[in-house]
PDB file of C-alpha atoms and ligand atoms in Angstrom:
ATOM      1  CA  MET A   1      13.471 -48.013  -7.024  1.00  0.00           C
ATOM      2  CA  ALA A   2      12.610 -45.649  -4.130  1.00  0.00           C
ATOM      3  CA  SER A   3       9.208 -44.014  -4.096  1.00  0.00           C
ATOM      4  CA  PRO A   4       9.014 -40.188  -4.184  1.00  0.00           C
ATOM      5  CA  PRO A   5       8.618 -38.471  -0.774  1.00  0.00           C
ATOM      6  CA  PHE A   6       5.258 -37.026  -1.745  1.00  0.00           C
ATOM      7  CA  PRO A   7       2.344 -38.549  -3.628  1.00  0.00           C
ATOM      8  CA  PRO A   8       2.152 -37.412  -7.251  1.00  0.00           C
ATOM      9  CA  LEU A   9       0.042 -34.356  -7.945  1.00  0.00           C
ATOM     10  CA  PRO A  10      -3.313 -35.029  -9.565  1.00  0.00           C
ATOM     11  CA  THR A  11      -3.306 -34.462 -13.293  1.00  0.00           C
ATOM     12  CA  LEU A  12      -5.725 -32.214 -15.110  1.00  0.00           C
ATOM     13  CA  PRO A  13      -8.254 -34.227 -17.056  1.00  0.00           C
ATOM     14  CA  THR A  14      -8.099 -33.717 -20.798  1.00  0.00           C
ATOM     15  CA  SER A  15     -11.715 -32.610 -20.739  1.00  0.00           C
ATOM     16  CA  ALA A  16     -14.512 -31.934 -18.324  1.00  0.00           C
ATOM     17  CA  VAL A  17     -18.215 -31.959 -18.873  1.00  0.00           C
ATOM     18  CA  SER A  18     -20.267 -29.322 -17.079  1.00  0.00           C
ATOM     19  CA  SER A  19     -23.906 -28.649 -17.852  1.00  0.00           C
ATOM     20  CA  GLY A  20     -23.452 -30.184 -21.261  1.00  0.00           C
ATOM     21  CA  PHE A  21     -20.572 -27.787 -22.077  1.00  0.00           C
ATOM     22  CA  ARG A  22     -17.312 -29.521 -22.868  1.00  0.00           C
ATOM     23  CA  VAL A  23     -14.136 -27.785 -21.610  1.00  0.00           C
ATOM     24  CA  SER A  24     -10.848 -29.029 -23.001  1.00  0.00           C
ATOM     25  CA  LYS A  25      -7.254 -28.238 -22.021  1.00  0.00           C
ATOM     26  CA  GLU A  26      -7.052 -26.060 -25.100  1.00  0.00           C
ATOM     27  CA  HIS A  27     -10.044 -24.028 -23.901  1.00  0.00           C
ATOM     28  CA  LEU A  28      -8.480 -23.669 -20.449  1.00  0.00           C
ATOM     29  CA  THR A  29      -5.252 -22.312 -21.917  1.00  0.00           C
ATOM     30  CA  THR A  30      -7.355 -19.541 -23.450  1.00  0.00           C
ATOM     31  CA  ILE A  31      -9.903 -19.021 -20.682  1.00  0.00           C
ATOM     32  CA  VAL A  32      -7.460 -18.805 -17.763  1.00  0.00           C
ATOM     33  CA  PRO A  33      -5.261 -15.995 -19.181  1.00  0.00           C
ATOM     34  CA  VAL A  34      -8.368 -14.046 -20.270  1.00  0.00           C
ATOM     35  CA  ALA A  35      -9.909 -14.436 -16.807  1.00  0.00           C
ATOM     36  CA  VAL A  36      -6.666 -13.345 -15.113  1.00  0.00           C
ATOM     37  CA  ALA A  37      -6.406 -10.329 -17.450  1.00  0.00           C
ATOM     38  CA  ALA A  38     -10.038  -9.391 -16.741  1.00  0.00           C
ATOM     39  CA  VAL A  39      -9.580  -9.552 -12.962  1.00  0.00           C
ATOM     40  CA  LEU A  40      -6.291  -7.625 -13.115  1.00  0.00           C
ATOM     41  CA  GLY A  41      -7.777  -5.048 -15.495  1.00  0.00           C
ATOM     42  CA  THR A  42     -10.782  -4.500 -13.249  1.00  0.00           C
ATOM     43  CA  TYR A  43      -8.516  -4.009 -10.249  1.00  0.00           C
ATOM     44  CA  LEU A  44      -6.280  -1.516 -12.083  1.00  0.00           C
ATOM     45  CA  VAL A  45      -9.213   0.493 -13.482  1.00  0.00           C
ATOM     46  CA  ARG A  46     -10.852   0.707 -10.049  1.00  0.00           C
ATOM     47  CA  ARG A  47      -7.558   1.752  -8.478  1.00  0.00           C
ATOM     48  CA  TYR A  48      -7.000   4.388 -11.190  1.00  0.00           C
ATOM     49  CA  LEU A  49     -10.538   5.769 -10.915  1.00  0.00           C
ATOM     50  CA  SER A  50     -10.309   5.995  -7.133  1.00  0.00           C
ATOM     51  CA  GLY A  51      -7.136   8.100  -7.443  1.00  0.00           C
ATOM     52  CA  GLY A  52      -4.925   5.553  -5.696  1.00  0.00           C
ATOM     53  CA  SER A  53      -4.586   5.178  -1.954  1.00  0.00           C
ATOM     54  CA  SER A  54      -3.950   8.818  -0.971  1.00  0.00           C
ATOM     55  CA  GLY A  55      -2.613  11.405  -3.387  1.00  0.00           C
ATOM     56  CA  PRO A  56      -3.416  12.047  -7.046  1.00  0.00           C
ATOM     57  CA  LYS A  57      -0.950   9.329  -8.061  1.00  0.00           C
ATOM     58  CA  GLY A  58      -1.313   7.231  -4.933  1.00  0.00           C
ATOM     59  CA  HIS A  59       1.474   9.173  -3.230  1.00  0.00           C
ATOM     60  CA  VAL A  60       1.382   9.890   0.477  1.00  0.00           C
ATOM     61  CA  ASN A  61       4.027  12.575   0.200  1.00  0.00           C
ATOM     62  CA  LEU A  62       2.656  15.430  -1.915  1.00  0.00           C
ATOM     63  CA  THR A  63       5.145  18.239  -1.197  1.00  0.00           C
ATOM     64  CA  VAL A  64       8.094  17.311   1.038  1.00  0.00           C
ATOM     65  CA  LYS A  65      11.509  17.147  -0.699  1.00  0.00           C
ATOM     66  CA  LYS A  66      10.025  15.840  -3.942  1.00  0.00           C
ATOM     67  CA  ASP A  67      13.439  16.163  -5.631  1.00  0.00           C
ATOM     68  CA  SER A  68      14.813  13.466  -3.323  1.00  0.00           C
ATOM     69  CA  SER A  69      14.425   9.728  -4.003  1.00  0.00           C
ATOM     70  CA  LYS A  70      13.658   9.063  -0.324  1.00  0.00           C
ATOM     71  CA  VAL A  71      12.768  11.353   2.565  1.00  0.00           C
ATOM     72  CA  VAL A  72      14.477  10.275   5.768  1.00  0.00           C
ATOM     73  CA  HIS A  73      14.898  12.145   9.047  1.00  0.00           C
ATOM     74  CA  SER A  74      17.046  10.992  11.935  1.00  0.00           C
ATOM     75  CA  PHE A  75      17.260  12.407  15.450  1.00  0.00           C
ATOM     76  CA  ASP A  76      19.386  11.553  18.444  1.00  0.00           C
ATOM     77  CA  MET A  77      17.335  10.853  21.549  1.00  0.00           C
ATOM     78  CA  GLU A  78      19.505  13.251  23.532  1.00  0.00           C
ATOM     79  CA  ASP A  79      18.555  16.091  21.169  1.00  0.00           C
ATOM     80  CA  ILE A  80      14.782  15.566  21.296  1.00  0.00           C
ATOM     81  CA  GLY A  81      14.371  17.213  24.672  1.00  0.00           C
ATOM     82  CA  SER A  82      11.345  16.540  26.855  1.00  0.00           C
ATOM     83  CA  LYS A  83       8.785  16.290  24.004  1.00  0.00           C
ATOM     84  CA  ALA A  84       8.691  16.178  20.194  1.00  0.00           C
ATOM     85  CA  VAL A  85       5.654  15.984  17.917  1.00  0.00           C
ATOM     86  CA  TYR A  86       6.264  14.489  14.477  1.00  0.00           C
ATOM     87  CA  CYS A  87       3.976  14.673  11.464  1.00  0.00           C
ATOM     88  CA  ARG A  88       2.552  11.470  10.029  1.00  0.00           C
ATOM     89  CA  CYS A  89       0.139  13.007   7.525  1.00  0.00           C
ATOM     90  CA  TRP A  90       2.835  14.572   5.315  1.00  0.00           C
ATOM     91  CA  ARG A  91       0.888  17.869   5.114  1.00  0.00           C
ATOM     92  CA  SER A  92       2.851  19.886   7.680  1.00  0.00           C
ATOM     93  CA  LYS A  93       4.656  23.021   6.496  1.00  0.00           C
ATOM     94  CA  LYS A  94       7.205  22.289   9.254  1.00  0.00           C
ATOM     95  CA  PHE A  95       7.755  18.630   8.278  1.00  0.00           C
ATOM     96  CA  PRO A  96       8.942  16.422   9.919  1.00  0.00           C
ATOM     97  CA  TYR A  97       7.292  18.271  12.807  1.00  0.00           C
ATOM     98  CA  CYS A  98       3.518  18.460  13.165  1.00  0.00           C
ATOM     99  CA  ASP A  99       1.981  21.896  12.665  1.00  0.00           C
ATOM    100  CA  GLY A 100      -1.644  20.817  13.029  1.00  0.00           C
ATOM    101  CA  ALA A 101      -2.261  20.460   9.272  1.00  0.00           C
ATOM    102  CA  HIS A 102      -3.559  16.928   9.895  1.00  0.00           C
ATOM    103  CA  ALA A 103      -6.806  18.431  11.231  1.00  0.00           C
ATOM    104  CA  LYS A 104      -7.596  20.061   7.858  1.00  0.00           C
ATOM    105  CA  HIS A 105      -6.554  16.919   5.990  1.00  0.00           C
ATOM    106  CA  ASN A 106      -8.823  14.773   8.183  1.00  0.00           C
ATOM    107  CA  GLU A 107     -11.729  17.184   7.723  1.00  0.00           C
ATOM    108  CA  GLU A 108     -11.351  17.237   3.925  1.00  0.00           C
ATOM    109  CA  THR A 109     -10.786  13.521   3.421  1.00  0.00           C
ATOM    110  CA  GLY A 110     -12.456  11.777   6.339  1.00  0.00           C
ATOM    111  CA  ASP A 111      -9.071  10.365   7.281  1.00  0.00           C
ATOM    112  CA  ASN A 112      -8.013   9.963  10.904  1.00  0.00           C
ATOM    113  CA  VAL A 113      -4.269  10.558  10.941  1.00  0.00           C
ATOM    114  CA  GLY A 114      -2.457  12.328  13.734  1.00  0.00           C
ATOM    115  CA  PRO A 115       1.068  13.014  14.916  1.00  0.00           C
ATOM    116  CA  LEU A 116       3.624  10.810  16.604  1.00  0.00           C
ATOM    117  CA  ILE A 117       4.376  12.266  20.037  1.00  0.00           C
ATOM    118  CA  ILE A 118       7.566  11.273  21.786  1.00  0.00           C
ATOM    119  CA  LYS A 119       8.071  12.501  25.319  1.00  0.00           C
ATOM    120  CA  LYS A 120       9.955  11.651  28.430  1.00  0.00           C
ATOM    121  CA  LYS A 121       7.868   9.927  31.069  1.00  0.00           C
ATOM    122  CA  ASP A 122       8.018  12.842  33.466  1.00  0.00           C
ATOM    123  CA  ALA A 123       7.170  15.478  30.818  1.00  0.00           C
TER     124      ALA A 123
HETATM  125 FE1  LIG B   1       0.856  16.023   9.974  1.00  0.00          FE
HETATM  126 FE2  LIG B   1       0.059  16.910  12.320  1.00  0.00          FE
HETATM  127  S1  LIG B   1       0.535  18.064  10.588  1.00  0.00           S
HETATM  128  S2  LIG B   1       0.369  14.887  11.720  1.00  0.00           S
END
């Protein structure tokens, strides 16, 4: 009979003794899910209390085309001209173009976002 390509995985001992406290497999089947739930719960509560990553629900986009499932803009390079300034903070009233609203957002939040500027080399 051929041997398996990898050595067998170590097996979990039926019990372990630590500081006089005996931990059995049955205890581990209870402790591990409770520990995972506690860590996950702590993470979710902290995330909820911090208001998510950006917006009230963790949304980056607070106002632009909220009735759409995805906001996408596409431009042909030939139509951009010599320079175009695109918003990356999602606060511009002229989105997808930057109108300078990022400055107020940065001042209020301590963020550091700014526009994407695309220009021809000679512009
Ligand atoms: Fe959004 Fe300038 S207004 S990056």
